Amino acid sequence: MELRGSSTAKRLATLLSGLVECMCFAGVIFGWASLVYVLKGMHYFEDLCMSAAANQTSNVTDCSAQDEQFSLIFTIGSFMNNFMTFPTGYIFDRFGTTAARLLAISAYTTGTLLIAFSSAVTALMLFPALTFLSVGGILFILTNMQVGNLFGKHRSTIITLYNGAFDSSSAVFLVIKLLYEQGLSLRTMFLFMSACSAWHLIRTFFLMPRSHIPYPLPPGYTYGVSCHKRSRSYRTYEEQRSPKVLDENDAEDSDNLHADPALEENSTNKGLVGIGDAETAANLKAPAVVSFWSCVFSKLFFWHLVWLSVMQLRHYLFIGTLNPMLTQLAEGDAALVSSYTNAFAFTQFCGVICAPWNGLILDRHKRGHKKEGSSQGVPDSLADLRSCVLSLVITVLQCVAFSICASIPVLPVQYATFILQVLSRSFLYGGNAAFLAIAFPLEHFGKLYGLVMGLSAVVSLLQYPCFSLIRGPLNGDPFYVNIGLVVLMFLALVNPVMVWLECKRRQNEQHIAGSPALTAGKKEGLESSI
């Protein structure tokens, strides 16, 4: 009983500390609009304004070249945030949590130090700095999303909660902006962020597994370095699966042993191909093994990639062009621009509140489908997949509404734009992670998550030519680009339609199977024949 209470407390500590980590560090680059305000105050790339002004006959300073440079930095940073997810996801799948987190801590610390020691003279240091922050941040969220596996039926809610915390971390740059206005130096603040690496190291060794958190959890599962001596009957999950024969004295330090890959693969395939209940997984004796590439070349993966890419492009372009857009709508009023920038950053903080709504929709809708399908012999994995359809549709409609508001060139309307943007973005990334965990085998989750983010990053590079189009031929007016993006949003509706058709196809195959024995034997194969 004491061990069970200790395990519960440790899981709660892992959940809450991971929430803090994601909220304060993982997605800070998406608060770029607030940091740009600070960097302009510190005269970064101001020489581009002066060179532009030299060609003017009036006294009006043209800083469009400066804005373009800041936009390019964010474009590269956001691109690397997604593109590097595939190799880092492979590292996470292949080498485990500890290796991935140590890489994250190294990258994040490097990025914060580069910004801390940059200046207007060395402004180009921002390019690698934002890249390192992106890589470190995406690894933090990637390694933390598995914490949802510790909480069973609330798994989707926790995954989306962590993605919401990732979105909320963009408010960190708002805090930096406010402290800068109070006289605190940018160097001091980023040196403090570098020092927080000690916090990440403590979580890595004491509150996270060395390898991965399995789903469903095996009996007596524990993880992390422990200070007390455990008996042979209560070793960690990785110790129990290690091929070594450990004596009583070796048990103290054996948390850091690698699990045997062959045993791990066998155990993973029994319970992780899909997200069915533990009882269902226990009844499947010979589950089909689904290859990574069969998932990649499936229709579900392709249309999910389109779904993510078009909406992500809309969000990235909005964030990257927010400062010049507000400057134009406010007619150069710096105080007004600062006020709206603060409002935008504050709404971003609400992402941690909004994102779990998507998880609740998934979990609640899933339970309804399970009850409905239990009498028809429908597998739990099919009920899980059905629950995604409503979530995918709601996310698209939110992004359409956000895009329409962003197209209206009226400054007060942007308050509504900010609210819809944070709602849409929270649903987008939380729904993306939850869908991949539901629709595909979990042993491929890190690679698939990384691949879909990496490929969508290539599409996100279109934000820079869009920005150049706005600043050039359209003379700073983004109206036509915004309308084009609204039309593009409707392409994302194909994804929920494809998921619904896939559910119908699997259900028809389930009925054709007829025999309960055949049904049980085919559950896992149907679940993964994307």
mmCIF file of N, CA, C and O in Angstrom, residues 358-406:
data_model
loop_
_atom_site.group_PDB
_atom_site.id
_atom_site.type_symbol
_atom_site.label_atom_id
_atom_site.label_comp_id
_atom_site.label_asym_id
_atom_site.label_seq_id
_atom_site.Cartn_x
_atom_site.Cartn_y
_atom_site.Cartn_z
ATOM 1 N N ASN A 358 -10.270 19.733 -26.251
ATOM 2 C CA ASN A 358 -10.188 18.774 -27.357
ATOM 3 C C ASN A 358 -9.996 17.359 -26.825
ATOM 4 O O ASN A 358 -10.604 16.403 -27.313
ATOM 5 N N GLY A 359 -9.149 17.212 -25.807
ATOM 6 C CA GLY A 359 -8.954 15.901 -25.207
ATOM 7 C C GLY A 359 -10.220 15.369 -24.560
ATOM 8 O O GLY A 359 -10.524 14.174 -24.644
ATOM 9 N N LEU A 360 -10.983 16.262 -23.926
ATOM 10 C CA LEU A 360 -12.247 15.848 -23.322
ATOM 11 C C LEU A 360 -13.240 15.401 -24.392
ATOM 12 O O LEU A 360 -13.991 14.440 -24.200
ATOM 13 N N ILE A 361 -13.240 16.122 -25.533
ATOM 14 C CA ILE A 361 -14.109 15.714 -26.654
ATOM 15 C C ILE A 361 -13.728 14.317 -27.125
ATOM 16 O O ILE A 361 -14.579 13.447 -27.335
ATOM 17 N N LEU A 362 -12.419 14.067 -27.260
ATOM 18 C CA LEU A 362 -11.950 12.764 -27.711
ATOM 19 C C LEU A 362 -12.302 11.661 -26.720
ATOM 20 O O LEU A 362 -12.854 10.619 -27.085
ATOM 21 N N ASP A 363 -12.002 11.882 -25.431
ATOM 22 C CA ASP A 363 -12.229 10.849 -24.424
ATOM 23 C C ASP A 363 -13.717 10.583 -24.210
ATOM 24 O O ASP A 363 -14.153 9.438 -24.103
ATOM 25 N N ARG A 364 -14.522 11.653 -24.147
ATOM 26 C CA ARG A 364 -15.958 11.488 -23.924
ATOM 27 C C ARG A 364 -16.625 10.846 -25.139
ATOM 28 O O ARG A 364 -17.447 9.937 -25.012
ATOM 29 N N HIS A 365 -16.263 11.324 -26.329
ATOM 30 C CA HIS A 365 -16.838 10.782 -27.561
ATOM 31 C C HIS A 365 -16.436 9.316 -27.729
ATOM 32 O O HIS A 365 -17.211 8.486 -28.201
ATOM 33 N N LYS A 366 -15.200 9.015 -27.321
ATOM 34 C CA LYS A 366 -14.699 7.642 -27.424
ATOM 35 C C LYS A 366 -15.505 6.706 -26.531
ATOM 36 O O LYS A 366 -15.892 5.617 -26.947
ATOM 37 N N ARG A 367 -15.794 7.136 -25.298
ATOM 38 C CA ARG A 367 -16.569 6.285 -24.389
ATOM 39 C C ARG A 367 -17.970 6.044 -24.937
ATOM 40 O O ARG A 367 -18.530 4.956 -24.804
ATOM 41 N N GLY A 368 -18.555 7.079 -25.577
ATOM 42 C CA GLY A 368 -19.881 6.911 -26.174
ATOM 43 C C GLY A 368 -19.872 5.895 -27.291
ATOM 44 O O GLY A 368 -20.762 5.056 -27.395
ATOM 45 N N HIS A 369 -18.847 5.939 -28.131
ATOM 46 C CA HIS A 369 -18.750 4.972 -29.231
ATOM 47 C C HIS A 369 -18.474 3.568 -28.717
ATOM 48 O O HIS A 369 -18.932 2.583 -29.301
ATOM 49 N N LYS A 370 -17.721 3.465 -27.618
ATOM 50 C CA LYS A 370 -17.450 2.142 -27.066
ATOM 51 C C LYS A 370 -18.737 1.490 -26.553
ATOM 52 O O LYS A 370 -18.974 0.306 -26.747
ATOM 53 N N LYS A 371 -19.569 2.290 -25.859
ATOM 54 C CA LYS A 371 -20.840 1.752 -25.371
ATOM 55 C C LYS A 371 -21.744 1.348 -26.524
ATOM 56 O O LYS A 371 -22.404 0.320 -26.506
ATOM 57 N N GLU A 372 -21.753 2.194 -27.562
ATOM 58 C CA GLU A 372 -22.603 1.924 -28.719
ATOM 59 C C GLU A 372 -22.145 0.687 -29.462
ATOM 60 O O GLU A 372 -22.955 -0.101 -29.973
ATOM 61 N N GLY A 373 -20.833 0.495 -29.545
ATOM 62 C CA GLY A 373 -20.309 -0.610 -30.350
ATOM 63 C C GLY A 373 -20.081 -1.899 -29.590
ATOM 64 O O GLY A 373 -19.821 -2.930 -30.190
ATOM 65 N N SER A 374 -20.189 -1.860 -28.240
ATOM 66 C CA SER A 374 -19.901 -3.061 -27.468
ATOM 67 C C SER A 374 -20.851 -4.207 -27.805
ATOM 68 O O SER A 374 -20.451 -5.359 -27.854
ATOM 69 N N SER A 375 -22.137 -3.866 -28.050
ATOM 70 C CA SER A 375 -23.116 -4.909 -28.376
ATOM 71 C C SER A 375 -22.931 -5.440 -29.794
ATOM 72 O O SER A 375 -23.422 -6.507 -30.138
ATOM 73 N N GLN A 376 -22.211 -4.685 -30.645
ATOM 74 C CA GLN A 376 -22.001 -5.099 -32.027
ATOM 75 C C GLN A 376 -20.636 -5.745 -32.236
ATOM 76 O O GLN A 376 -20.274 -6.078 -33.358
ATOM 77 N N GLY A 377 -19.878 -5.897 -31.173
ATOM 78 C CA GLY A 377 -18.553 -6.506 -31.296
ATOM 79 C C GLY A 377 -17.538 -5.597 -31.946
ATOM 80 O O GLY A 377 -16.565 -6.058 -32.522
ATOM 81 N N VAL A 378 -17.733 -4.281 -31.880
ATOM 82 C CA VAL A 378 -16.799 -3.325 -32.475
ATOM 83 C C VAL A 378 -15.576 -3.191 -31.575
ATOM 84 O O VAL A 378 -15.717 -2.977 -30.375
ATOM 85 N N PRO A 379 -14.351 -3.343 -32.099
ATOM 86 C CA PRO A 379 -13.154 -3.219 -31.263
ATOM 87 C C PRO A 379 -12.979 -1.815 -30.720
ATOM 88 O O PRO A 379 -13.413 -0.837 -31.327
ATOM 89 N N ASP A 380 -12.320 -1.730 -29.575
ATOM 90 C CA ASP A 380 -12.105 -0.429 -28.941
ATOM 91 C C ASP A 380 -11.300 0.514 -29.827
ATOM 92 O O ASP A 380 -11.503 1.722 -29.813
ATOM 93 N N SER A 381 -10.356 -0.045 -30.598
ATOM 94 C CA SER A 381 -9.530 0.799 -31.458
ATOM 95 C C SER A 381 -10.373 1.523 -32.502
ATOM 96 O O SER A 381 -10.079 2.654 -32.877
ATOM 97 N N LEU A 382 -11.442 0.867 -32.982
ATOM 98 C CA LEU A 382 -12.330 1.501 -33.960
ATOM 99 C C LEU A 382 -13.133 2.615 -33.304
ATOM 100 O O LEU A 382 -13.348 3.672 -33.897
ATOM 101 N N ALA A 383 -13.574 2.388 -32.065
ATOM 102 C CA ALA A 383 -14.277 3.447 -31.326
ATOM 103 C C ALA A 383 -13.365 4.641 -31.094
ATOM 104 O O ALA A 383 -13.791 5.797 -31.178
ATOM 105 N N ASP A 384 -12.075 4.367 -30.824
ATOM 106 C CA ASP A 384 -11.104 5.453 -30.650
ATOM 107 C C ASP A 384 -10.985 6.282 -31.930
ATOM 108 O O ASP A 384 -10.959 7.519 -31.886
ATOM 109 N N LEU A 385 -10.893 5.597 -33.069
ATOM 110 C CA LEU A 385 -10.722 6.297 -34.339
ATOM 111 C C LEU A 385 -11.967 7.113 -34.696
ATOM 112 O O LEU A 385 -11.865 8.227 -35.197
ATOM 113 N N ARG A 386 -13.152 6.550 -34.423
ATOM 114 C CA ARG A 386 -14.381 7.301 -34.676
ATOM 115 C C ARG A 386 -14.431 8.594 -33.874
ATOM 116 O O ARG A 386 -14.945 9.610 -34.341
ATOM 117 N N SER A 387 -13.908 8.544 -32.663
ATOM 118 C CA SER A 387 -13.969 9.725 -31.795
ATOM 119 C C SER A 387 -13.164 10.887 -32.350
ATOM 120 O O SER A 387 -13.367 12.033 -31.950
ATOM 121 N N CYS A 388 -12.238 10.618 -33.269
ATOM 122 C CA CYS A 388 -11.394 11.677 -33.833
ATOM 123 C C CYS A 388 -12.145 12.556 -34.835
ATOM 124 O O CYS A 388 -11.750 13.705 -35.057
ATOM 125 N N VAL A 389 -13.194 12.023 -35.467
ATOM 126 C CA VAL A 389 -13.842 12.744 -36.563
ATOM 127 C C VAL A 389 -14.370 14.095 -36.102
ATOM 128 O O VAL A 389 -14.120 15.134 -36.728
ATOM 129 N N LEU A 390 -15.111 14.114 -34.992
ATOM 130 C CA LEU A 390 -15.676 15.371 -34.487
ATOM 131 C C LEU A 390 -14.583 16.362 -34.137
ATOM 132 O O LEU A 390 -14.673 17.553 -34.464
ATOM 133 N N SER A 391 -13.529 15.887 -33.486
ATOM 134 C CA SER A 391 -12.412 16.763 -33.113
ATOM 135 C C SER A 391 -11.752 17.389 -34.338
ATOM 136 O O SER A 391 -11.448 18.594 -34.354
ATOM 137 N N LEU A 392 -11.531 16.594 -35.391
ATOM 138 C CA LEU A 392 -10.883 17.102 -36.613
ATOM 139 C C LEU A 392 -11.739 18.166 -37.290
ATOM 140 O O LEU A 392 -11.222 19.190 -37.770
ATOM 141 N N VAL A 393 -13.060 17.957 -37.332
ATOM 142 C CA VAL A 393 -13.960 18.930 -37.972
ATOM 143 C C VAL A 393 -13.990 20.235 -37.191
ATOM 144 O O VAL A 393 -13.905 21.330 -37.774
ATOM 145 N N ILE A 394 -14.115 20.151 -35.874
ATOM 146 C CA ILE A 394 -14.166 21.361 -35.036
ATOM 147 C C ILE A 394 -12.900 22.184 -35.208
ATOM 148 O O ILE A 394 -12.941 23.416 -35.295
ATOM 149 N N THR A 395 -11.750 21.514 -35.283
ATOM 150 C CA THR A 395 -10.475 22.228 -35.452
ATOM 151 C C THR A 395 -10.438 23.011 -36.759
ATOM 152 O O THR A 395 -9.990 24.171 -36.789
ATOM 153 N N VAL A 396 -10.921 22.407 -37.852
ATOM 154 C CA VAL A 396 -10.936 23.096 -39.152
ATOM 155 C C VAL A 396 -11.865 24.317 -39.100
ATOM 156 O O VAL A 396 -11.501 25.405 -39.564
ATOM 157 N N LEU A 397 -13.045 24.160 -38.537
ATOM 158 C CA LEU A 397 -14.003 25.268 -38.482
ATOM 159 C C LEU A 397 -13.469 26.420 -37.635
ATOM 160 O O LEU A 397 -13.684 27.591 -37.955
ATOM 161 N N GLN A 398 -12.763 26.098 -36.570
ATOM 162 C CA GLN A 398 -12.146 27.146 -35.745
ATOM 163 C C GLN A 398 -11.103 27.917 -36.550
ATOM 164 O O GLN A 398 -11.023 29.152 -36.464
ATOM 165 N N CYS A 399 -10.305 27.193 -37.337
ATOM 166 C CA CYS A 399 -9.251 27.851 -38.117
ATOM 167 C C CYS A 399 -9.854 28.715 -39.220
ATOM 168 O O CYS A 399 -9.320 29.791 -39.526
ATOM 169 N N VAL A 400 -10.963 28.289 -39.809
ATOM 170 C CA VAL A 400 -11.647 29.102 -40.820
ATOM 171 C C VAL A 400 -12.145 30.404 -40.196
ATOM 172 O O VAL A 400 -11.975 31.498 -40.754
ATOM 173 N N ALA A 401 -12.771 30.296 -39.009
ATOM 174 C CA ALA A 401 -13.278 31.495 -38.321
ATOM 175 C C ALA A 401 -12.134 32.439 -37.969
ATOM 176 O O ALA A 401 -12.246 33.668 -38.133
ATOM 177 N N PHE A 402 -11.021 31.880 -37.491
ATOM 178 C CA PHE A 402 -9.841 32.694 -37.171
ATOM 179 C C PHE A 402 -9.304 33.396 -38.418
ATOM 180 O O PHE A 402 -8.971 34.590 -38.390
ATOM 181 N N SER A 403 -9.242 32.693 -39.537
ATOM 182 C CA SER A 403 -8.719 33.261 -40.780
ATOM 183 C C SER A 403 -9.612 34.391 -41.292
ATOM 184 O O SER A 403 -9.117 35.400 -41.808
ATOM 185 N N ILE A 404 -10.923 34.222 -41.145
ATOM 186 C CA ILE A 404 -11.849 35.274 -41.592
ATOM 187 C C ILE A 404 -11.654 36.538 -40.764
ATOM 188 O O ILE A 404 -11.586 37.655 -41.302
ATOM 189 N N CYS A 405 -11.550 36.387 -39.443
ATOM 190 C CA CYS A 405 -11.333 37.559 -38.583
ATOM 191 C C CYS A 405 -9.999 38.239 -38.889
ATOM 192 O O CYS A 405 -9.902 39.472 -38.894
ATOM 193 N N ALA A 406 -8.957 37.436 -39.146
ATOM 194 C CA ALA A 406 -7.637 38.005 -39.465
ATOM 195 C C ALA A 406 -7.647 38.767 -40.776
ATOM 196 O O ALA A 406 -6.786 39.618 -41.022
#
